[in-house]
GROMACS .gro file of C-alpha atoms in nm:
model
  383
    1MET     CA    1  13.081  15.854  31.569
    2LYS     CA    2  12.825  15.588  31.672
    3LEU     CA    3  12.873  15.422  31.326
    4LEU     CA    4  13.253  15.414  31.372
    5LEU     CA    5  13.202  15.246  31.712
    6ILE     CA    6  12.970  14.992  31.570
    7LEU     CA    7  13.221  14.922  31.292
    8GLY     CA    8  13.506  14.891  31.549
    9SER     CA    9  13.307  14.656  31.765
   10LEU     CA   10  13.222  14.430  31.484
   11ILE     CA   11  13.586  14.405  31.375
   12GLY     CA   12  13.684  14.328  31.743
   13LEU     CA   13  13.399  14.070  31.740
   14ILE     CA   14  13.529  13.904  31.415
   15MET     CA   15  13.907  13.909  31.458
   16PRO     CA   16  13.955  13.729  31.789
   17LEU     CA   17  13.785  13.415  31.668
   18PRO     CA   18  13.998  13.165  31.488
   19VAL     CA   19  13.929  13.062  31.127
   20SER     CA   20  13.924  12.684  31.129
   21GLY     CA   21  13.815  12.370  30.954
   22GLN     CA   22  13.737  12.025  31.097
   23SER     CA   23  13.975  11.726  31.034
   24GLN     CA   24  13.989  11.385  31.170
   25ALA     CA   25  14.356  11.403  31.207
   26THR     CA   26  14.438  11.740  31.347
   27ASP     CA   27  14.240  11.990  31.569
   28TYR     CA   28  14.376  12.325  31.470
   29LYS     CA   29  14.124  12.505  31.695
   30ALA     CA   30  14.340  12.404  31.991
   31GLN     CA   31  14.660  12.574  31.847
   32ASP     CA   32  14.754  12.931  31.891
   33GLN     CA   33  14.939  12.933  31.556
   34CYS     CA   34  14.930  12.698  31.275
   35PHE     CA   35  15.247  12.581  31.079
   36THR     CA   36  15.152  12.231  30.966
   37VAL     CA   37  15.059  12.117  30.605
   38GLU     CA   38  14.961  11.764  30.522
   39VAL     CA   39  15.053  11.639  30.172
   40PHE     CA   40  14.849  11.346  30.024
   41SER     CA   41  15.021  11.175  29.757
   42LYS     CA   42  15.098  10.848  29.573
   43LYS     CA   43  15.442  10.690  29.509
   44SER     CA   44  15.373  10.672  29.138
   45CYS     CA   45  15.292  11.053  29.120
   46PRO     CA   46  15.583  11.252  28.984
   47HIS     CA   47  15.407  11.587  29.075
   48CYS     CA   48  15.392  11.458  29.444
   49GLN     CA   49  15.777  11.430  29.453
   50ASP     CA   50  15.817  11.780  29.303
   51ALA     CA   51  15.571  11.909  29.577
   52TYR     CA   52  15.773  11.722  29.846
   53GLN     CA   53  16.105  11.889  29.731
   54PHE     CA   54  15.924  12.230  29.697
   55LEU     CA   55  15.799  12.210  30.057
   56GLU     CA   56  16.134  12.085  30.191
   57ASP     CA   57  16.292  12.392  30.031
   58ILE     CA   58  16.023  12.603  30.196
   59ALA     CA   59  16.085  12.438  30.528
   60LYS     CA   60  16.446  12.543  30.500
   61THR     CA   61  16.353  12.907  30.465
   62TYR     CA   62  16.083  12.879  30.719
   63PRO     CA   63  16.174  12.639  30.996
   64GLN     CA   64  15.844  12.683  31.170
   65LEU     CA   65  15.680  12.488  30.884
   66THR     CA   66  15.603  12.128  30.949
   67VAL     CA   67  15.530  11.903  30.656
   68VAL     CA   68  15.332  11.578  30.712
   69LYS     CA   69  15.350  11.322  30.417
   70ARG     CA   70  15.046  11.104  30.376
   71ASP     CA   71  15.071  10.822  30.134
   72VAL     CA   72  14.721  10.716  30.015
   73GLU     CA   73  14.828  10.402  29.844
   74ASP     CA   74  14.978  10.187  30.128
   75ASN     CA   75  14.807  10.345  30.417
   76GLN     CA   76  14.422  10.298  30.462
   77ASP     CA   77  14.397  10.547  30.733
   78ASN     CA   78  14.560  10.815  30.516
   79LEU     CA   79  14.325  10.706  30.234
   80GLN     CA   80  14.017  10.726  30.456
   81HIS     CA   81  14.131  11.077  30.584
   82PHE     CA   82  14.189  11.184  30.213
   83ILE     CA   83  13.837  11.064  30.112
   84TRP     CA   84  13.676  11.247  30.415
   85LEU     CA   85  13.846  11.572  30.319
   86ASN     CA   86  13.743  11.551  29.959
   87THR     CA   87  13.385  11.501  30.077
   88ARG     CA   88  13.404  11.761  30.344
   89TYR     CA   89  13.532  12.035  30.107
   90GLN     CA   90  13.318  11.901  29.815
   91ILE     CA   91  13.597  11.845  29.567
   92ASP     CA   92  13.449  11.733  29.239
   93MET     CA   93  13.760  11.587  29.098
   94PRO     CA   94  13.996  11.447  29.379
   95GLY     CA   95  14.356  11.401  29.297
   96VAL     CA   96  14.721  11.404  29.422
   97PRO     CA   97  14.906  11.579  29.539
   98SER     CA   98  14.659  11.749  29.768
   99PHE     CA   99  14.724  11.980  30.060
  100TYR     CA  100  14.553  12.030  30.389
  101ALA     CA  101  14.673  12.330  30.606
  102CYS     CA  102  14.500  12.504  30.898
  103GLY     CA  103  14.145  12.409  30.799
  104GLN     CA  104  14.200  12.466  30.424
  105PHE     CA  105  14.218  12.192  30.153
  106TRP     CA  106  14.328  12.233  29.798
  107VAL     CA  107  14.427  12.005  29.507
  108GLY     CA  108  14.720  12.018  29.266
  109PHE     CA  109  15.069  12.140  29.274
  110GLU     CA  110  15.187  12.467  29.123
  111PRO     CA  111  15.481  12.632  29.303
  112SER     CA  112  15.350  12.999  29.306
  113VAL     CA  113  14.978  12.887  29.396
  114THR     CA  114  15.112  12.644  29.674
  115LEU     CA  115  15.327  12.916  29.833
  116ASN     CA  116  15.042  13.169  29.815
  117ASN     CA  117  14.816  12.917  29.990
  118LEU     CA  118  15.071  12.852  30.251
  119LEU     CA  119  15.124  13.220  30.324
  120LEU     CA  120  14.753  13.277  30.314
  121HIS     CA  121  14.626  12.990  30.519
  122THR     CA  122  14.907  12.931  30.774
  123ASP     CA  123  15.088  13.162  31.002
  124LEU     CA  124  15.402  13.181  30.801
  125ALA     CA  125  15.318  13.525  30.671
  126GLY     CA  126  15.379  13.673  31.003
  127LYS     CA  127  15.716  13.495  31.053
  128ALA     CA  128  16.058  13.603  30.921
  129PRO     CA  129  16.236  13.375  30.680
  130LEU     CA  130  16.550  13.221  30.831
  131ASN     CA  131  16.844  13.476  30.827
  132GLN     CA  132  16.618  13.760  30.680
  133HIS     CA  133  16.427  14.038  30.821
  134SER     CA  134  16.052  14.045  30.825
  135ASN     CA  135  15.879  14.201  30.539
  136PRO     CA  136  15.731  14.518  30.655
  137GLU     CA  137  15.436  14.484  30.405
  138GLN     CA  138  15.338  14.152  30.564
  139SER     CA  139  15.391  14.245  30.932
  140ILE     CA  140  15.368  14.566  31.133
  141SER     CA  141  15.396  14.651  31.500
  142LEU     CA  142  15.129  14.860  31.663
  143PRO     CA  143  15.142  15.030  32.012
  144PHE     CA  144  14.914  14.847  32.267
  145ILE     CA  145  14.817  14.591  32.001
  146GLY     CA  146  15.155  14.424  31.897
  147GLN     CA  147  15.234  14.235  31.577
  148ILE     CA  148  14.971  14.226  31.303
  149THR     CA  149  14.986  14.069  30.958
  150ALA     CA  150  14.797  14.160  30.637
  151GLY     CA  151  14.660  13.817  30.643
  152GLN     CA  152  14.485  13.884  30.984
  153TYR     CA  153  14.288  14.177  30.851
  154GLY     CA  154  14.240  14.074  30.484
  155LEU     CA  155  13.884  13.960  30.518
  156PRO     CA  156  13.762  14.272  30.715
  157LEU     CA  157  13.923  14.515  30.483
  158PHE     CA  158  13.790  14.333  30.185
  159THR     CA  159  13.449  14.331  30.338
  160LEU     CA  160  13.463  14.712  30.399
  161MET     CA  161  13.597  14.793  30.061
  162THR     CA  162  13.349  14.587  29.878
  163GLY     CA  163  13.064  14.697  30.085
  164LEU     CA  164  13.157  15.064  30.032
  165LEU     CA  165  13.199  15.026  29.659
  166ASP     CA  166  12.875  14.837  29.642
  167GLY     CA  167  12.689  15.121  29.802
  168PHE     CA  168  12.821  15.363  29.544
  169ASN     CA  169  12.585  15.283  29.271
  170PRO     CA  170  12.331  15.523  29.129
  171CYS     CA  171  12.017  15.298  29.126
  172ALA     CA  172  11.902  15.373  29.483
  173MET     CA  173  12.109  15.691  29.513
  174TRP     CA  174  11.889  15.863  29.257
  175VAL     CA  175  11.577  15.777  29.458
  176LEU     CA  176  11.730  15.892  29.784
  177MET     CA  177  11.856  16.213  29.639
  178PHE     CA  178  11.507  16.289  29.500
  179LEU     CA  179  11.351  16.212  29.834
  180LEU     CA  180  11.602  16.434  30.009
  181SER     CA  181  11.548  16.719  29.753
  182LEU     CA  182  11.165  16.712  29.825
  183LEU     CA  183  11.223  16.687  30.200
  184VAL     CA  184  11.442  16.998  30.212
  185ASN     CA  185  11.121  17.195  30.135
  186VAL     CA  186  10.963  17.071  30.457
  187ARG     CA  187  11.240  17.257  30.648
  188ASP     CA  188  11.199  17.014  30.945
  189ARG     CA  189  11.517  16.848  31.036
  190LYS     CA  190  11.370  16.592  31.263
  191ARG     CA  191  11.105  16.474  30.998
  192MET     CA  192  11.371  16.464  30.729
  193LEU     CA  193  11.604  16.261  30.932
  194LEU     CA  194  11.317  16.019  31.044
  195ILE     CA  195  11.185  15.964  30.691
  196ALA     CA  196  11.536  15.955  30.507
  197GLY     CA  197  11.703  15.757  30.789
  198THR     CA  198  11.420  15.492  30.770
  199PHE     CA  199  11.478  15.463  30.400
  200VAL     CA  200  11.857  15.398  30.459
  201ILE     CA  201  11.792  15.152  30.737
  202VAL     CA  202  11.543  14.956  30.548
  203SER     CA  203  11.764  14.947  30.242
  204GLY     CA  204  12.042  14.790  30.454
  205VAL     CA  205  11.798  14.528  30.617
  206VAL     CA  206  11.671  14.427  30.262
  207TYR     CA  207  12.022  14.388  30.128
  208PHE     CA  208  12.133  14.192  30.445
  209ALA     CA  209  11.860  13.952  30.383
  210PHE     CA  210  11.939  13.911  30.025
  211MET     CA  211  12.297  13.854  30.108
  212ALA     CA  212  12.211  13.606  30.389
  213ALA     CA  213  12.012  13.409  30.130
  214TRP     CA  214  12.316  13.389  29.894
  215LEU     CA  215  12.537  13.278  30.198
  216ASN     CA  216  12.289  13.008  30.297
  217LEU     CA  217  12.248  12.884  29.959
  218PHE     CA  218  12.624  12.836  29.923
  219LEU     CA  219  12.646  12.671  30.264
  220ILE     CA  220  12.383  12.428  30.172
  221ILE     CA  221  12.479  12.322  29.829
  222GLY     CA  222  12.857  12.390  29.869
  223ILE     CA  223  13.088  12.542  29.618
  224SER     CA  224  13.224  12.363  29.313
  225ARG     CA  225  13.437  12.504  29.041
  226ASN     CA  226  13.143  12.514  28.801
  227ILE     CA  227  12.942  12.741  29.040
  228GLN     CA  228  13.252  12.971  29.058
  229VAL     CA  229  13.267  12.980  28.679
  230VAL     CA  230  12.904  13.064  28.642
  231ILE     CA  231  12.924  13.333  28.909
  232ALA     CA  232  13.242  13.479  28.744
  233LEU     CA  233  13.077  13.492  28.407
  234VAL     CA  234  12.776  13.682  28.560
  235ALA     CA  235  13.005  13.925  28.732
  236LEU     CA  236  13.193  13.984  28.393
  237ILE     CA  237  12.872  14.044  28.217
  238VAL     CA  238  12.741  14.284  28.490
  239GLY     CA  239  13.077  14.470  28.512
  240SER     CA  240  13.103  14.509  28.129
  241ILE     CA  241  12.743  14.653  28.109
  242ASN     CA  242  12.818  14.910  28.384
  243ILE     CA  243  13.134  15.009  28.202
  244LYS     CA  244  12.941  15.037  27.886
  245ASP     CA  245  12.710  15.275  28.056
  246TYR     CA  246  12.988  15.521  28.114
  247PHE     CA  247  13.065  15.549  27.749
  248ALA     CA  248  12.700  15.488  27.602
  249PHE     CA  249  12.464  15.588  27.897
  250LYS     CA  250  12.127  15.421  27.880
  251GLN     CA  251  12.195  15.288  27.525
  252GLY     CA  252  12.136  14.926  27.459
  253ILE     CA  253  12.130  14.678  27.759
  254THR     CA  254  12.156  14.871  28.077
  255LEU     CA  255  12.117  14.774  28.451
  256GLY     CA  256  11.926  14.998  28.669
  257ILE     CA  257  11.569  15.108  28.752
  258PRO     CA  258  11.348  15.077  28.429
  259GLU     CA  259  11.232  15.399  28.294
  260SER     CA  260  10.873  15.266  28.306
  261SER     CA  261  10.897  15.221  28.679
  262LYS     CA  262  11.056  15.566  28.763
  263ALA     CA  263  10.728  15.775  28.711
  264GLY     CA  264  10.529  15.561  28.960
  265LEU     CA  265  10.828  15.533  29.200
  266TYR     CA  266  10.873  15.917  29.197
  267GLU     CA  267  10.498  15.962  29.247
  268LYS     CA  268  10.522  15.748  29.554
  269VAL     CA  269  10.810  15.962  29.696
  270ARG     CA  270  10.611  16.270  29.646
  271GLY     CA  271  10.319  16.103  29.843
  272ILE     CA  272  10.570  16.033  30.126
  273VAL     CA  273  10.675  16.394  30.161
  274GLN     CA  274  10.317  16.522  30.131
  275ALA     CA  275  10.174  16.282  30.393
  276LYS     CA  276  10.042  16.474  30.686
  277ASN     CA  277  10.052  16.165  30.925
  278ILE     CA  278  10.410  16.066  31.001
  279SER     CA  279  10.307  15.704  31.051
  280THR     CA  280  10.163  15.696  30.693
  281ALA     CA  281  10.486  15.847  30.563
  282LEU     CA  282  10.700  15.603  30.732
  283PHE     CA  283  10.493  15.307  30.607
  284ALA     CA  284  10.524  15.442  30.257
  285VAL     CA  285  10.894  15.486  30.273
  286VAL     CA  286  10.950  15.137  30.394
  287VAL     CA  287  10.753  15.011  30.088
  288VAL     CA  288  10.949  15.230  29.851
  289ALA     CA  289  11.285  15.129  30.012
  290ILE     CA  290  11.203  14.758  29.957
  291LEU     CA  291  11.086  14.816  29.595
  292VAL     CA  292  11.407  15.026  29.515
  293ASN     CA  293  11.644  14.783  29.666
  294LEU     CA  294  11.479  14.487  29.494
  295LEU     CA  295  11.523  14.666  29.167
  296GLU     CA  296  11.879  14.780  29.261
  297LEU     CA  297  11.983  14.411  29.311
  298ILE     CA  298  12.007  14.382  28.936
  299CYS     CA  299  12.266  14.663  28.924
  300THR     CA  300  12.522  14.495  29.145
  301ALA     CA  301  12.425  14.119  29.170
  302GLY     CA  302  12.775  14.012  29.100
  303LEU     CA  303  12.933  14.168  29.406
  304PRO     CA  304  12.707  14.013  29.688
  305ALA     CA  305  12.740  13.666  29.492
  306ILE     CA  306  13.112  13.688  29.488
  307TYR     CA  307  13.154  13.825  29.830
  308THR     CA  308  12.929  13.567  30.002
  309GLN     CA  309  13.113  13.279  29.814
  310VAL     CA  310  13.437  13.410  29.946
  311LEU     CA  311  13.298  13.436  30.294
  312THR     CA  312  13.151  13.075  30.264
  313LEU     CA  313  13.500  12.928  30.194
  314GLN     CA  314  13.659  13.074  30.501
  315GLN     CA  315  13.516  12.807  30.734
  316LEU     CA  316  13.386  13.045  31.006
  317GLN     CA  317  13.159  13.004  31.299
  318PRO     CA  318  12.782  13.097  31.227
  319MET     CA  319  12.812  13.413  31.436
  320GLN     CA  320  13.113  13.531  31.237
  321TYR     CA  321  12.940  13.472  30.896
  322TYR     CA  322  12.655  13.721  31.005
  323ALA     CA  323  12.890  13.962  31.167
  324TYR     CA  324  13.078  13.987  30.845
  325LEU     CA  325  12.744  14.038  30.645
  326LEU     CA  326  12.654  14.315  30.896
  327LEU     CA  327  12.982  14.489  30.860
  328TYR     CA  328  12.946  14.470  30.487
  329ASN     CA  329  12.592  14.616  30.502
  330LEU     CA  330  12.697  14.905  30.742
  331ALA     CA  331  12.963  14.979  30.479
  332TYR     CA  332  12.709  14.951  30.203
  333ILE     CA  333  12.467  15.203  30.361
  334PHE     CA  334  12.759  15.439  30.495
  335ASP     CA  335  12.747  15.662  30.182
  336ASP     CA  336  12.366  15.699  30.191
  337ALA     CA  337  12.381  15.772  30.569
  338LEU     CA  338  12.660  16.041  30.504
  339MET     CA  339  12.439  16.192  30.229
  340VAL     CA  340  12.130  16.217  30.453
  341GLY     CA  341  12.346  16.373  30.729
  342VAL     CA  342  12.490  16.635  30.493
  343VAL     CA  343  12.141  16.728  30.360
  344VAL     CA  344  11.978  16.739  30.706
  345PHE     CA  345  12.257  16.952  30.844
  346THR     CA  346  12.286  17.198  30.548
  347LEU     CA  347  11.917  17.193  30.437
  348GLN     CA  348  12.065  17.238  30.075
  349LYS     CA  349  11.935  17.046  29.764
  350TYR     CA  350  12.188  16.821  29.597
  351LYS     CA  351  12.129  16.633  29.260
  352LEU     CA  352  12.309  16.325  29.136
  353SER     CA  353  12.400  16.441  28.781
  354GLU     CA  354  12.423  16.209  28.483
  355ARG     CA  355  12.801  16.258  28.473
  356GLN     CA  356  12.828  16.146  28.837
  357GLY     CA  357  12.612  15.854  28.769
  358ARG     CA  358  12.831  15.742  28.480
  359TRP     CA  359  13.151  15.776  28.699
  360LEU     CA  360  12.979  15.561  28.965
  361LYS     CA  361  12.874  15.299  28.699
  362LEU     CA  362  13.237  15.305  28.572
  363ILE     CA  363  13.393  15.253  28.923
  364SER     CA  364  13.144  14.985  28.999
  365GLY     CA  365  13.186  14.808  28.674
  366CYS     CA  366  13.565  14.808  28.694
  367PHE     CA  367  13.558  14.651  29.038
  368ILE     CA  368  13.296  14.390  28.952
  369LEU     CA  369  13.499  14.301  28.646
  370ALA     CA  370  13.821  14.261  28.827
  371LEU     CA  371  13.655  14.032  29.084
  372GLY     CA  372  13.493  13.831  28.812
  373GLY     CA  373  13.823  13.791  28.633
  374LEU     CA  374  14.003  13.680  28.951
  375LEU     CA  375  13.724  13.434  29.027
  376LEU     CA  376  13.751  13.283  28.669
  377LEU     CA  377  14.127  13.282  28.621
  378LYS     CA  378  14.301  13.309  28.973
  379PRO     CA  379  14.027  13.209  29.233
  380GLU     CA  380  14.299  13.130  29.488
  381TYR     CA  381  14.371  13.516  29.515
  382LEU     CA  382  14.016  13.558  29.654
  383PHE     CA  383  14.045  13.259  29.913
   0.00000   0.00000   0.00000
């Protein structure tokens, strides 16, 4: 119940704050809703005319949409604004038409992509098209809350889903299950909860620090298409290896705790259980948790890399970035915390079988592979 309250508080903390970018021309932070798109173009650009016509057609369907045309050939103010946006959003290859809407900037015109970006980055998704009814999949009404849209809650749900799936990997699970199976023999629920709970909490803290490092790296160096491609390729490789492990477990290249490390690791776990002094046991479990999670990073490196990149591109406030990371990591340790609670309550031994481990590898691999494919081929679907 406490965990659910924390999750609810985090979502409440995240959602009320507006997602916004900075612009020299428009302060979207001051608006309750955003329905404006700026189009940067040249008179000699045929695609620009197609973009204008497309947006005019969209404006007929969605009269809330305001289209601002900014010619960068004849107007120096528009040109300077265009240069500033390309610098601000670290666009490697500027071009026209380019679009700026509600703190988001993208280059190039393709009807389906442009429409998707408008629905994703503006508030059109929550508005009914002219002479049509609202799409119930885009907007729903809740008692005491009012109208909500999928776009509003997309990032929190994506965060929870990715964190939960990231947590379901066998690398650290095997160590935790082994620790719990030995602790059951102690028959002391308080000692079990203290030791196993410390393992879970330290695991979450280490993973949070690792993801914060990814996040700050992306915030410092920025995101280019080349970086996206590299991360996507890494994710595709990691996902493929995990899927391979379902069909050929531990054959060939595999991602997990090396067999050469397991004997020493398991010996340390036995030392934790056999320690007579609780302080010594807790110190040892902190060391083991750090070691295990450093080894575990190899298993799912693709997920935190992709997630933190998605988070970086949302143009959030600093507090929001870390609130999302905390939400991710609470979801990440949820399955471990649940496992600890079940074992402490039942005092029964549970073992993670090879078959279960293979299924976890398959699920994790498919999800990483899907995200890697989207980042490589359709990155706009993630942002």
